[in-house]
CSV table of C-alpha atoms in Angstrom, one decimal:
chain,number,residue,atom,x,y,z
S,211,MET,CA,23.8,-22.5,-26.1
S,212,SER,CA,26.7,-24.1,-28.4
S,213,ARG,CA,28.7,-22.9,-31.4
S,214,PHE,CA,26.5,-24.8,-33.6
S,215,ASP,CA,23.5,-22.8,-32.8
S,216,GLU,CA,24.8,-20.1,-34.9
S,217,LEU,CA,24.5,-22.2,-38.1
S,218,ASP,CA,22.1,-20.8,-40.6
S,219,VAL,CA,20.5,-21.8,-43.8
S,220,ASP,CA,23.9,-21.6,-45.5
S,221,ALA,CA,25.4,-24.5,-43.6
S,222,LEU,CA,26.4,-27.7,-45.0
S,223,VAL,CA,27.1,-30.7,-42.3
S,224,LYS,CA,29.1,-33.9,-43.7
S,225,LEU,CA,29.1,-37.0,-41.8
S,226,SER,CA,30.8,-40.3,-42.6
S,227,ARG,CA,32.0,-43.3,-40.7
S,228,GLU,CA,35.8,-44.0,-41.1
S,229,GLY,CA,38.6,-46.1,-39.8
S,230,GLY,CA,38.8,-49.9,-39.9
S,231,VAL,CA,41.3,-52.2,-41.2
S,232,ALA,CA,40.6,-51.2,-44.7
S,233,TYR,CA,39.3,-48.0,-46.1
S,234,MET,CA,36.5,-48.6,-48.4
S,235,PRO,CA,34.7,-45.4,-49.5
S,236,THR,CA,31.7,-47.1,-50.3
S,237,LEU,CA,31.3,-48.5,-46.5
S,238,ALA,CA,32.1,-44.7,-45.0
S,239,ARG,CA,28.5,-44.1,-46.3
S,240,PRO,CA,29.1,-40.5,-46.5
S,241,ARG,CA,25.9,-38.3,-45.8
S,242,ALA,CA,25.7,-34.6,-46.4
S,243,ILE,CA,23.0,-32.3,-44.6
S,244,ASP,CA,21.9,-29.2,-46.6
S,245,PHE,CA,20.6,-26.8,-43.9
S,246,GLN,CA,18.8,-25.0,-47.0
S,247,ARG,CA,17.0,-28.1,-47.4
S,248,CYS,CA,15.9,-28.4,-43.6
S,249,SER,CA,13.3,-26.8,-41.7
S,250,SER,CA,14.2,-24.7,-38.5
S,251,ASN,CA,13.3,-27.6,-36.3
S,252,GLN,CA,15.3,-29.9,-38.3
S,253,ARG,CA,18.2,-27.5,-38.1
S,254,ARG,CA,18.0,-27.6,-34.3
S,255,PHE,CA,17.7,-31.2,-34.3
S,256,VAL,CA,21.1,-31.3,-36.0
S,257,CYS,CA,22.7,-28.7,-34.0
S,258,ASP,CA,21.8,-30.4,-30.8
S,259,ILE,CA,23.3,-33.7,-32.3
S,260,LEU,CA,26.5,-31.9,-33.2
S,261,ALA,CA,26.7,-30.4,-29.9
S,262,ARG,CA,26.5,-33.8,-28.1
S,263,ALA,CA,28.9,-35.2,-30.6
S,264,GLU,CA,31.6,-32.5,-29.8
S,265,GLN,CA,31.4,-33.4,-26.1
S,266,ALA,CA,32.5,-37.1,-27.1
S,267,ALA,CA,35.1,-35.8,-29.6
S,268,SER,CA,38.6,-36.6,-29.6
S,269,HIS,CA,41.5,-34.4,-30.1
S,270,ASP,CA,43.9,-37.0,-30.4
S,271,SER,CA,44.6,-39.0,-33.5
S,272,VAL,CA,41.5,-41.2,-33.8
S,273,GLY,CA,41.4,-44.4,-35.7
S,274,LYS,CA,44.7,-45.7,-34.3
S,275,GLY,CA,45.0,-49.3,-34.5
S,276,ASP,CA,42.2,-49.6,-37.1
S,277,GLN,CA,39.6,-48.3,-34.7
S,278,ARG,CA,36.6,-46.6,-36.3
S,279,TYR,CA,35.5,-43.3,-35.9
S,280,PHE,CA,32.7,-40.6,-37.2
S,281,ARG,CA,34.1,-37.8,-39.0
S,282,ILE,CA,32.1,-34.5,-39.3
S,283,GLU,CA,32.8,-31.4,-41.2
S,284,VAL,CA,30.8,-28.3,-40.9
S,285,ARG,CA,30.7,-25.4,-43.3
S,286,LYS,CA,29.0,-22.4,-42.3
S,287,ARG,CA,28.9,-21.4,-46.0
S,288,ARG,CA,28.2,-24.6,-48.3
S,289,ASP,CA,30.7,-23.5,-51.0
S,290,GLU,CA,33.7,-23.2,-48.7
S,291,GLU,CA,36.5,-25.3,-49.7
S,292,ARG,CA,37.7,-26.3,-46.1
S,293,PRO,CA,35.4,-26.9,-43.3
S,294,ASP,CA,35.1,-24.3,-40.4
S,295,ILE,CA,34.7,-26.8,-38.0
S,296,GLU,CA,36.0,-30.8,-38.0
S,297,LEU,CA,35.3,-33.2,-35.4
S,298,SER,CA,36.4,-36.7,-35.1
S,299,VAL,CA,34.2,-39.0,-32.5
S,300,PRO,CA,35.5,-42.4,-31.7
S,301,GLU,CA,33.1,-45.0,-32.4
S,302,GLN,CA,33.0,-46.2,-28.8
S,303,CYS,CA,31.7,-42.6,-27.7
S,304,ALA,CA,29.3,-41.8,-30.3
S,305,PRO,CA,26.1,-40.5,-29.3
S,306,GLN,CA,23.3,-42.7,-30.3
S,307,GLU,CA,21.7,-39.7,-32.1
S,308,LEU,CA,24.8,-39.2,-34.3
S,309,VAL,CA,24.9,-42.8,-35.2
S,310,SER,CA,21.2,-42.7,-36.3
S,311,LEU,CA,21.7,-39.3,-38.3
S,312,TRP,CA,24.7,-41.0,-40.1
S,313,LEU,CA,22.8,-44.2,-40.8
S,314,ARG,CA,19.5,-42.9,-41.4
S,315,GLY,CA,19.6,-39.1,-42.4
S,316,MET,CA,16.7,-37.2,-41.3
S,317,ASP,CA,14.3,-39.8,-41.0
S,318,GLU,CA,14.1,-39.3,-37.2
S,319,ALA,CA,14.0,-35.5,-37.4
S,320,PRO,CA,10.9,-33.4,-36.7
S,321,SER,CA,9.2,-31.8,-39.7
H,78,MET,CA,51.0,-35.6,-60.6
H,79,LYS,CA,49.1,-36.0,-57.5
H,80,ALA,CA,45.7,-37.6,-57.3
H,81,VAL,CA,42.9,-35.8,-55.3
H,82,PHE,CA,40.5,-38.0,-53.6
H,83,PRO,CA,36.8,-37.5,-54.7
H,84,ASP,CA,35.1,-35.2,-52.5
H,85,THR,CA,31.7,-36.3,-51.5
H,86,ARG,CA,30.2,-32.7,-50.7
H,87,HIS,CA,27.5,-33.2,-53.1
H,88,TYR,CA,25.6,-36.0,-51.4
H,89,GLY,CA,22.4,-34.4,-50.3
H,90,VAL,CA,20.0,-35.3,-47.2
H,91,MET,CA,18.6,-38.4,-48.9
H,92,PRO,CA,20.9,-41.4,-48.7
H,93,PRO,CA,23.9,-40.6,-51.0
H,94,HIS,CA,24.5,-42.2,-54.3
H,95,ILE,CA,27.1,-44.6,-52.8
H,96,LEU,CA,24.8,-45.6,-49.7
H,97,GLU,CA,22.0,-46.3,-52.2
H,98,ARG,CA,24.3,-48.6,-54.2
H,99,LEU,CA,25.4,-50.3,-51.0
H,100,ILE,CA,21.8,-50.9,-49.7
H,101,GLU,CA,20.4,-51.8,-53.1
H,102,HIS,CA,23.2,-54.4,-53.5
H,103,GLY,CA,23.7,-55.3,-50.1
H,104,GLY,CA,20.9,-57.5,-49.5
H,105,ASP,CA,18.8,-58.1,-46.3
H,106,ARG,CA,21.8,-59.1,-44.2
H,107,LEU,CA,23.8,-56.2,-45.0
H,108,ARG,CA,20.9,-53.9,-44.4
H,109,HIS,CA,20.2,-55.6,-41.2
H,110,SER,CA,23.7,-55.2,-39.8
H,111,ALA,CA,23.6,-51.2,-40.7
H,112,LEU,CA,20.3,-51.1,-38.7
H,113,THR,CA,21.6,-53.2,-35.8
H,114,THR,CA,24.8,-51.1,-35.4
H,115,GLN,CA,22.9,-48.3,-33.5
H,116,SER,CA,21.5,-50.5,-30.5
H,117,LEU,CA,24.9,-52.1,-30.3
H,118,ASP,CA,26.6,-48.8,-30.2
H,119,GLN,CA,24.1,-48.0,-27.2
H,120,SER,CA,25.2,-50.9,-25.5
H,121,LEU,CA,28.8,-50.0,-25.8
H,122,ARG,CA,28.4,-46.5,-24.8
H,123,THR,CA,27.0,-47.8,-21.4
H,124,SER,CA,29.2,-50.3,-20.8
H,125,LYS,CA,32.0,-49.8,-18.3
H,126,ALA,CA,35.6,-49.8,-19.7
H,127,ILE,CA,37.6,-52.4,-18.1
H,128,GLU,CA,41.4,-52.0,-17.9
H,129,VAL,CA,42.2,-55.6,-19.4
H,130,THR,CA,46.0,-55.3,-19.2
H,131,ALA,CA,45.1,-55.2,-15.2
H,132,LEU,CA,43.5,-58.4,-15.6
H,133,HIS,CA,46.4,-60.3,-16.7
H,134,ARG,CA,50.2,-60.3,-15.3
H,135,ARG,CA,53.0,-60.2,-17.7
H,136,SER,CA,55.3,-63.4,-18.3
H,137,GLN,CA,58.5,-63.1,-16.5
H,138,LEU,CA,59.7,-66.2,-18.3
H,139,ASN,CA,59.4,-65.0,-22.0
H,140,GLU,CA,56.7,-67.3,-22.5
H,141,ILE,CA,53.5,-66.7,-24.6
H,142,GLN,CA,50.2,-66.0,-22.6
H,143,ARG,CA,46.9,-65.9,-24.5
H,144,PHE,CA,43.5,-65.1,-23.2
H,145,ILE,CA,40.7,-65.3,-25.7
H,146,TYR,CA,37.3,-63.6,-24.7
H,147,ASP,CA,33.8,-63.8,-26.4
H,148,ALA,CA,31.9,-60.6,-26.3
H,149,LYS,CA,28.9,-62.6,-27.3
H,150,ASN,CA,27.8,-60.3,-29.9
H,151,THR,CA,27.7,-57.0,-27.4
H,152,MET,CA,30.4,-54.4,-27.7
H,153,GLU,CA,31.4,-54.8,-23.9
H,154,LEU,CA,35.4,-55.7,-23.5
H,155,PRO,CA,36.7,-57.9,-22.9
H,156,GLY,CA,33.8,-60.3,-22.6
H,157,VAL,CA,33.7,-63.8,-21.2
H,158,LEU,CA,37.0,-65.6,-20.8
H,159,ILE,CA,36.6,-68.8,-23.1
H,160,ARG,CA,40.2,-70.0,-23.6
H,161,GLN,CA,43.7,-69.4,-22.1
H,162,GLU,CA,47.2,-70.6,-22.4
H,163,ASN,CA,47.6,-74.4,-22.7
H,164,SER,CA,43.7,-75.0,-22.4
H,165,ALA,CA,42.0,-77.2,-25.0
H,166,ALA,CA,40.4,-75.9,-28.3
H,167,SER,CA,37.1,-74.6,-27.5
H,168,GLY,CA,35.0,-75.7,-30.6
H,169,ASP,CA,34.4,-72.2,-31.4
H,170,ILE,CA,36.1,-71.4,-34.7
H,171,ALA,CA,36.8,-67.8,-34.1
H,172,VAL,CA,38.0,-68.4,-30.5
H,173,ASP,CA,40.1,-71.1,-31.6
H,174,GLU,CA,41.5,-69.3,-34.8
H,175,ALA,CA,42.3,-66.3,-32.7
H,176,TYR,CA,44.2,-68.4,-30.1
H,177,GLU,CA,46.2,-70.2,-32.9
H,178,TYR,CA,46.9,-66.9,-34.9
H,179,LEU,CA,48.0,-64.9,-31.8
H,180,GLY,CA,50.4,-67.6,-31.2
H,181,ALA,CA,51.7,-67.5,-34.7
H,182,THR,CA,52.3,-63.8,-34.6
H,183,TRP,CA,54.0,-64.3,-31.0
H,184,ASN,CA,56.1,-66.9,-32.4
H,185,PHE,CA,57.2,-65.1,-35.5
H,186,PHE,CA,58.4,-62.0,-33.5
H,187,LYS,CA,60.1,-64.2,-30.9
H,188,ASP,CA,61.8,-66.5,-33.6
H,189,ILE,CA,63.0,-64.0,-36.0
H,190,PHE,CA,63.5,-60.9,-33.8
H,191,GLU,CA,63.8,-62.3,-30.2
H,192,ARG,CA,61.0,-60.0,-29.2
H,193,ASN,CA,59.2,-60.8,-26.1
H,194,SER,CA,55.6,-60.3,-27.3
H,195,ILE,CA,54.2,-56.8,-28.4
H,196,ASP,CA,55.9,-54.4,-26.1
H,197,ASN,CA,59.0,-56.8,-25.9
H,198,GLN,CA,58.3,-56.9,-22.0
H,199,GLY,CA,55.9,-60.0,-21.9
H,200,LEU,CA,52.6,-58.3,-22.6
H,201,PRO,CA,49.9,-60.7,-22.5
H,202,LEU,CA,47.9,-61.3,-26.0
H,203,VAL,CA,44.3,-60.7,-25.3
H,204,GLY,CA,41.7,-61.0,-28.1
H,205,THR,CA,37.9,-60.8,-27.9
H,206,VAL,CA,35.8,-62.5,-30.7
H,207,HIS,CA,32.0,-62.1,-31.7
H,208,TYR,CA,32.3,-58.4,-30.9
H,209,GLY,CA,29.1,-56.8,-31.8
H,210,HIS,CA,26.5,-58.0,-34.3
H,211,ASP,CA,27.9,-58.5,-38.0
H,212,TYR,CA,30.7,-56.3,-37.0
H,213,GLU,CA,32.7,-55.8,-39.8
H,214,ASN,CA,36.0,-54.9,-38.5
H,215,ALA,CA,39.1,-55.8,-36.4
H,216,PHE,CA,41.2,-53.7,-34.4
H,217,TRP,CA,43.8,-53.1,-31.7
H,218,ASN,CA,42.6,-50.6,-28.9
H,219,SER,CA,46.3,-50.4,-27.2
H,220,GLN,CA,45.3,-53.0,-24.9
H,221,GLN,CA,44.0,-56.0,-26.7
H,222,MET,CA,42.7,-57.2,-30.3
H,223,VAL,CA,39.0,-57.1,-31.1
H,224,PHE,CA,37.3,-59.0,-33.9
H,225,GLY,CA,34.1,-58.9,-35.5
H,226,ASP,CA,32.0,-61.7,-37.1
H,227,GLY,CA,31.8,-59.9,-40.5
H,228,ASP,CA,28.4,-59.2,-42.1
H,229,GLY,CA,28.5,-62.7,-44.1
H,230,GLU,CA,27.7,-60.8,-47.4
H,231,ILE,CA,31.0,-58.8,-47.9
H,232,PHE,CA,33.1,-59.8,-44.9
H,233,ASN,CA,33.8,-63.2,-43.5
H,234,ARG,CA,34.6,-63.3,-39.7
H,235,PHE,CA,37.9,-61.3,-38.9
H,236,THR,CA,39.9,-64.0,-37.2
H,237,ILE,CA,40.0,-65.9,-40.5
H,238,SER,CA,43.2,-64.2,-41.8
H,239,LEU,CA,46.5,-64.9,-40.1
H,240,ASP,CA,47.9,-61.7,-41.7
H,241,ILE,CA,45.1,-59.4,-40.4
H,242,ILE,CA,45.7,-60.7,-37.0
H,243,GLY,CA,49.6,-60.1,-37.5
H,244,HIS,CA,48.7,-56.8,-39.0
H,245,GLU,CA,46.6,-55.7,-35.7
H,246,LEU,CA,49.2,-57.0,-33.3
H,247,THR,CA,51.8,-55.0,-35.2
H,248,HIS,CA,50.1,-51.8,-34.5
H,249,GLY,CA,50.9,-52.7,-30.8
H,250,VAL,CA,54.5,-53.3,-31.8
H,251,THR,CA,54.8,-49.8,-33.6
H,252,GLU,CA,52.8,-48.2,-30.6
H,253,SER,CA,55.6,-49.4,-28.4
H,254,GLU,CA,58.5,-48.5,-30.8
H,255,ALA,CA,58.3,-45.2,-33.0
H,256,ASN,CA,54.6,-44.7,-32.3
H,257,LEU,CA,54.1,-43.3,-35.7
H,258,VAL,CA,51.6,-40.5,-35.8
H,259,TYR,CA,48.3,-41.8,-37.4
H,260,TYR,CA,48.0,-39.2,-39.9
H,261,ASN,CA,49.4,-38.4,-43.4
H,262,GLN,CA,52.5,-40.2,-44.3
H,263,PRO,CA,53.6,-41.2,-40.8
H,264,GLY,CA,50.0,-42.9,-40.6
H,265,ALA,CA,50.6,-44.5,-43.9
H,266,LEU,CA,53.9,-45.9,-42.8
H,267,ASN,CA,52.3,-47.0,-39.6
H,268,GLU,CA,49.5,-49.0,-41.9
H,269,SER,CA,52.2,-50.3,-44.0
H,270,ILE,CA,54.3,-51.6,-41.2
H,271,SER,CA,51.4,-53.6,-40.1
H,272,ASP,CA,50.9,-55.1,-43.6
H,273,VAL,CA,54.5,-55.6,-43.9
H,274,PHE,CA,54.9,-57.7,-40.8
H,275,GLY,CA,51.3,-59.1,-41.1
H,276,SER,CA,52.2,-60.6,-44.4
H,277,LEU,CA,55.6,-61.8,-42.8
H,278,VAL,CA,53.9,-63.7,-40.0
H,279,LYS,CA,51.7,-65.5,-42.6
H,280,GLN,CA,54.7,-66.2,-44.9
H,281,TYR,CA,56.8,-67.7,-41.9
H,282,HIS,CA,53.6,-69.5,-41.0
H,283,HIS,CA,53.6,-71.2,-44.3
H,284,GLN,CA,57.3,-71.2,-44.9
H,285,GLN,CA,56.8,-69.3,-48.2
H,286,THR,CA,59.5,-67.6,-50.0
H,287,ALA,CA,59.1,-64.1,-51.5
H,288,GLU,CA,58.5,-65.6,-54.7
H,289,GLN,CA,56.1,-68.0,-53.4
H,290,ALA,CA,54.0,-65.5,-51.4
H,291,ASN,CA,51.0,-63.9,-53.1
H,292,TRP,CA,51.5,-60.6,-50.8
H,293,ILE,CA,47.5,-60.1,-50.7
H,294,ILE,CA,46.3,-58.8,-47.2
H,295,GLY,CA,43.1,-60.3,-46.1
H,296,GLU,CA,42.7,-62.8,-48.7
H,297,GLU,CA,40.3,-64.8,-46.9
H,298,LEU,CA,38.2,-61.8,-45.5
H,299,LEU,CA,36.1,-61.3,-48.6
H,300,THR,CA,33.3,-63.5,-49.2
H,301,GLU,CA,32.8,-65.3,-52.5
H,302,ARG,CA,30.2,-62.8,-53.5
H,303,VAL,CA,32.7,-60.0,-53.6
H,304,ASN,CA,34.7,-59.6,-56.9
H,305,GLY,CA,37.9,-59.2,-55.2
H,306,ILE,CA,41.0,-61.3,-53.8
H,307,GLY,CA,41.6,-59.4,-50.7
H,308,LEU,CA,41.6,-56.0,-48.8
H,309,ARG,CA,45.0,-54.9,-50.4
H,310,SER,CA,47.8,-56.2,-52.7
H,311,MET,CA,51.3,-55.2,-51.8
H,312,ALA,CA,52.6,-56.2,-55.2
H,313,GLU,CA,50.2,-54.3,-57.2
H,314,PRO,CA,48.2,-51.8,-55.0
H,315,GLY,CA,44.9,-50.8,-56.5
H,316,THR,CA,44.1,-54.2,-57.8
H,317,ALA,CA,42.7,-56.2,-54.9
H,318,TYR,CA,39.1,-55.6,-55.7
H,319,ASP,CA,36.8,-54.3,-58.2
H,320,ASP,CA,33.2,-54.7,-57.2
H,321,PRO,CA,29.8,-53.3,-57.8
H,322,VAL,CA,29.2,-52.8,-54.0
H,323,LEU,CA,32.8,-51.9,-52.8
H,324,GLY,CA,33.9,-50.1,-55.8
H,325,LYS,CA,37.6,-50.4,-57.0
H,326,ASP,CA,40.6,-50.7,-54.6
H,327,PRO,CA,41.9,-47.1,-54.6
H,328,GLN,CA,45.4,-47.8,-53.2
H,329,PRO,CA,48.3,-46.1,-55.3
H,330,GLY,CA,51.6,-48.0,-55.8
H,331,HIS,CA,53.7,-44.8,-56.6
H,332,MET,CA,54.1,-41.4,-55.5
H,333,ASP,CA,53.2,-40.2,-59.0
H,334,ASN,CA,49.6,-41.3,-57.7
H,335,TYR,CA,49.9,-40.0,-53.9
H,336,ILE,CA,46.5,-39.1,-52.5
H,337,GLU,CA,46.0,-35.9,-50.9
H,338,THR,CA,42.8,-36.6,-48.9
H,339,ARG,CA,41.4,-35.6,-45.6
H,340,GLU,CA,39.5,-38.4,-45.3
H,341,ASP,CA,41.1,-41.8,-43.8
H,342,ASN,CA,43.4,-39.8,-41.5
H,343,GLY,CA,45.1,-38.2,-44.3
H,344,GLY,CA,44.8,-41.5,-46.5
H,345,VAL,CA,46.5,-43.8,-44.0
H,346,HIS,CA,44.9,-47.0,-45.6
H,347,LEU,CA,45.5,-45.5,-49.2
H,348,ASN,CA,48.9,-44.2,-49.5
H,349,SER,CA,50.2,-47.2,-47.4
H,350,GLY,CA,50.2,-48.9,-51.0
H,351,ILE,CA,53.3,-47.0,-51.6
H,352,PRO,CA,55.9,-48.2,-48.9
H,353,ASN,CA,53.9,-51.5,-49.1
H,354,ARG,CA,55.2,-52.1,-52.6
H,355,ALA,CA,58.6,-50.7,-51.9
H,356,PHE,CA,58.8,-53.5,-49.5
H,357,TYR,CA,57.4,-56.1,-52.0
H,358,LEU,CA,60.3,-54.9,-54.6
H,359,VAL,CA,62.9,-55.1,-51.9
H,360,ALA,CA,62.1,-58.5,-50.8
H,361,THR,CA,61.6,-60.2,-54.2
H,362,ALA,CA,64.9,-58.4,-55.3
H,363,ILE,CA,66.5,-59.9,-52.4
H,364,GLY,CA,64.8,-63.3,-52.9
H,365,GLY,CA,64.3,-66.2,-50.3
H,366,TYR,CA,62.4,-65.7,-47.4
H,367,ALA,CA,61.4,-62.2,-46.8
H,368,TRP,CA,61.6,-62.0,-43.1
H,369,GLU,CA,65.3,-63.3,-43.4
H,370,LYS,CA,66.7,-59.9,-44.9
H,371,ALA,CA,64.3,-57.5,-46.1
H,372,GLY,CA,62.0,-58.0,-42.8
H,373,ARG,CA,65.2,-57.6,-40.8
H,374,ILE,CA,66.0,-54.2,-42.3
H,375,TRP,CA,62.3,-53.0,-41.8
H,376,TYR,CA,62.6,-54.1,-38.0
H,377,ALA,CA,65.8,-52.7,-37.4
H,378,THR,CA,64.3,-49.4,-38.9
H,379,LEU,CA,61.2,-49.7,-36.9
H,380,THR,CA,63.0,-50.3,-33.7
H,381,ASP,CA,65.6,-47.5,-34.4
H,382,ARG,CA,65.2,-44.5,-32.0
H,383,GLN,CA,66.4,-42.3,-34.7
H,384,LEU,CA,62.9,-43.0,-36.4
H,385,PRO,CA,61.0,-39.9,-35.3
H,386,ASN,CA,57.0,-40.3,-34.6
H,387,ASP,CA,56.3,-38.0,-37.7
H,388,ALA,CA,58.5,-39.7,-40.2
H,389,ASP,CA,57.6,-39.3,-43.9
H,390,PHE,CA,58.3,-41.9,-46.5
H,391,GLN,CA,61.7,-40.5,-47.3
H,392,THR,CA,63.0,-40.4,-43.6
H,393,PHE,CA,62.0,-43.9,-43.4
H,394,ALA,CA,63.3,-44.8,-46.5
H,395,ARG,CA,66.8,-43.4,-45.7
H,396,LEU,CA,66.7,-45.3,-42.3
H,397,THR,CA,66.2,-48.6,-44.2
H,398,GLN,CA,69.2,-47.6,-46.5
H,399,THR,CA,71.1,-47.1,-43.3
H,400,HIS,CA,70.2,-50.4,-41.6
H,401,ALA,CA,70.6,-52.2,-45.0
H,402,GLU,CA,74.2,-51.2,-45.2
H,403,ARG,CA,74.9,-51.6,-41.5
H,404,LEU,CA,73.4,-55.3,-41.6
H,405,TYR,CA,74.7,-56.5,-45.1
H,406,GLY,CA,77.4,-54.1,-46.6
H,407,ARG,CA,77.0,-52.4,-49.6
H,408,GLY,CA,75.9,-55.4,-51.4
H,409,SER,CA,73.0,-56.7,-53.4
H,410,GLU,CA,70.5,-56.1,-50.4
H,411,TYR,CA,71.8,-52.5,-50.2
H,412,GLU,CA,71.1,-51.9,-53.9
H,413,ALA,CA,67.8,-53.8,-53.6
H,414,VAL,CA,66.7,-51.3,-50.9
H,415,LEU,CA,67.7,-48.2,-53.3
H,416,ALA,CA,65.9,-50.0,-56.2
H,417,GLY,CA,62.8,-50.5,-54.2
H,418,TRP,CA,62.2,-47.0,-53.0
H,419,ARG,CA,63.2,-45.7,-56.4
H,420,GLY,CA,60.5,-48.0,-58.1
H,421,VAL,CA,57.9,-46.4,-56.0
H,422,GLY,CA,59.1,-42.7,-56.6
H,423,VAL,CA,60.5,-42.1,-53.1
H,424,ALA,CA,64.1,-40.6,-53.5
H,425,ILE,CA,66.4,-41.4,-50.8
């Protein structure tokens, strides 16, 4: 049981890769996952990845020295201005599933 | 009026507009680079972290010690040792560039500021090249430098730029001095200080005056396919590139255009354009070699114990004023510092 299990169809997850010697928004390749457009299996798939990512997240200032990191924002209600949960996961520690989710979106999610 | 960085919340489950543009215009190699990231990250996660500083003893003689490793396209650090101090060139251009430019950076800090390596205590300089596959970055991980080969479409190999190597090693200097928090204004100062000394390393290496220098950061990094002249312009922030794939350089050069954002650790690589331009204005107003006076004022500020790790632009600017007066009195250098910060909208 993780705190992500309570996310329902109103949730919105944003994922980007940031950091590096220069910040070029294009290369951050931001991705948003709207739970309203996901099946329950897909929502569970994403929540499991978020729970694993949280274990790898850092509370220190990530990105120092131009190291790259994944930034995750979770809004329980998609229209909220500020995210309810923010995670920063150093690239070196990022679970493969998180990288894949950022890179390919829901391509590997169950239907 | 403060600018607000565009929000990306409206991107959907499908690859977002920008990603589509990147993939459509990026070509096969770029797509391959993106796809191989996953397997490489897996190898990194399974790698055993090695404390690289434990592998090399500090120099007791105030002499440079360089160790260049090859990650052989994995993400395991430090990799295989290829070249060390006083050994012959390896024939691998990335290894030899890293060796030469680590040396140029070490020499700069020793010659100009009598600094004994990154930590002023003889820290050996360790660099790893060929990190990952088509890896589009270079970074300092608090122990060593790491260089990717670039994807060949947007970025060349990251050892190619002397100022980028100077930039990364200066992160180590900042870490051992003020250790500026890597967020918002102190983070942007952290980045700007790396650009300032990275640029000065290059100017010193080429013996360029402030007027002769082009003040471009990473001018060799972008491939000829990119419509751009480098990663950043210290003279004219926001003008380094304007490209169909990369978009437009978003850096501001004045507080009127300060970017409020949660991305990029609060815009550390964005708002750094403001103190970057302040330094450029100071250096060109003073004239001559920028490392002699403007650089000395900035270095004295960076190494001043009065500089808090959460310093904002104004706090940093006031300390540069203090050191300009201490070093040169209330003369033209002092006036140049005041005018430089005024020129970017930072009130002292």
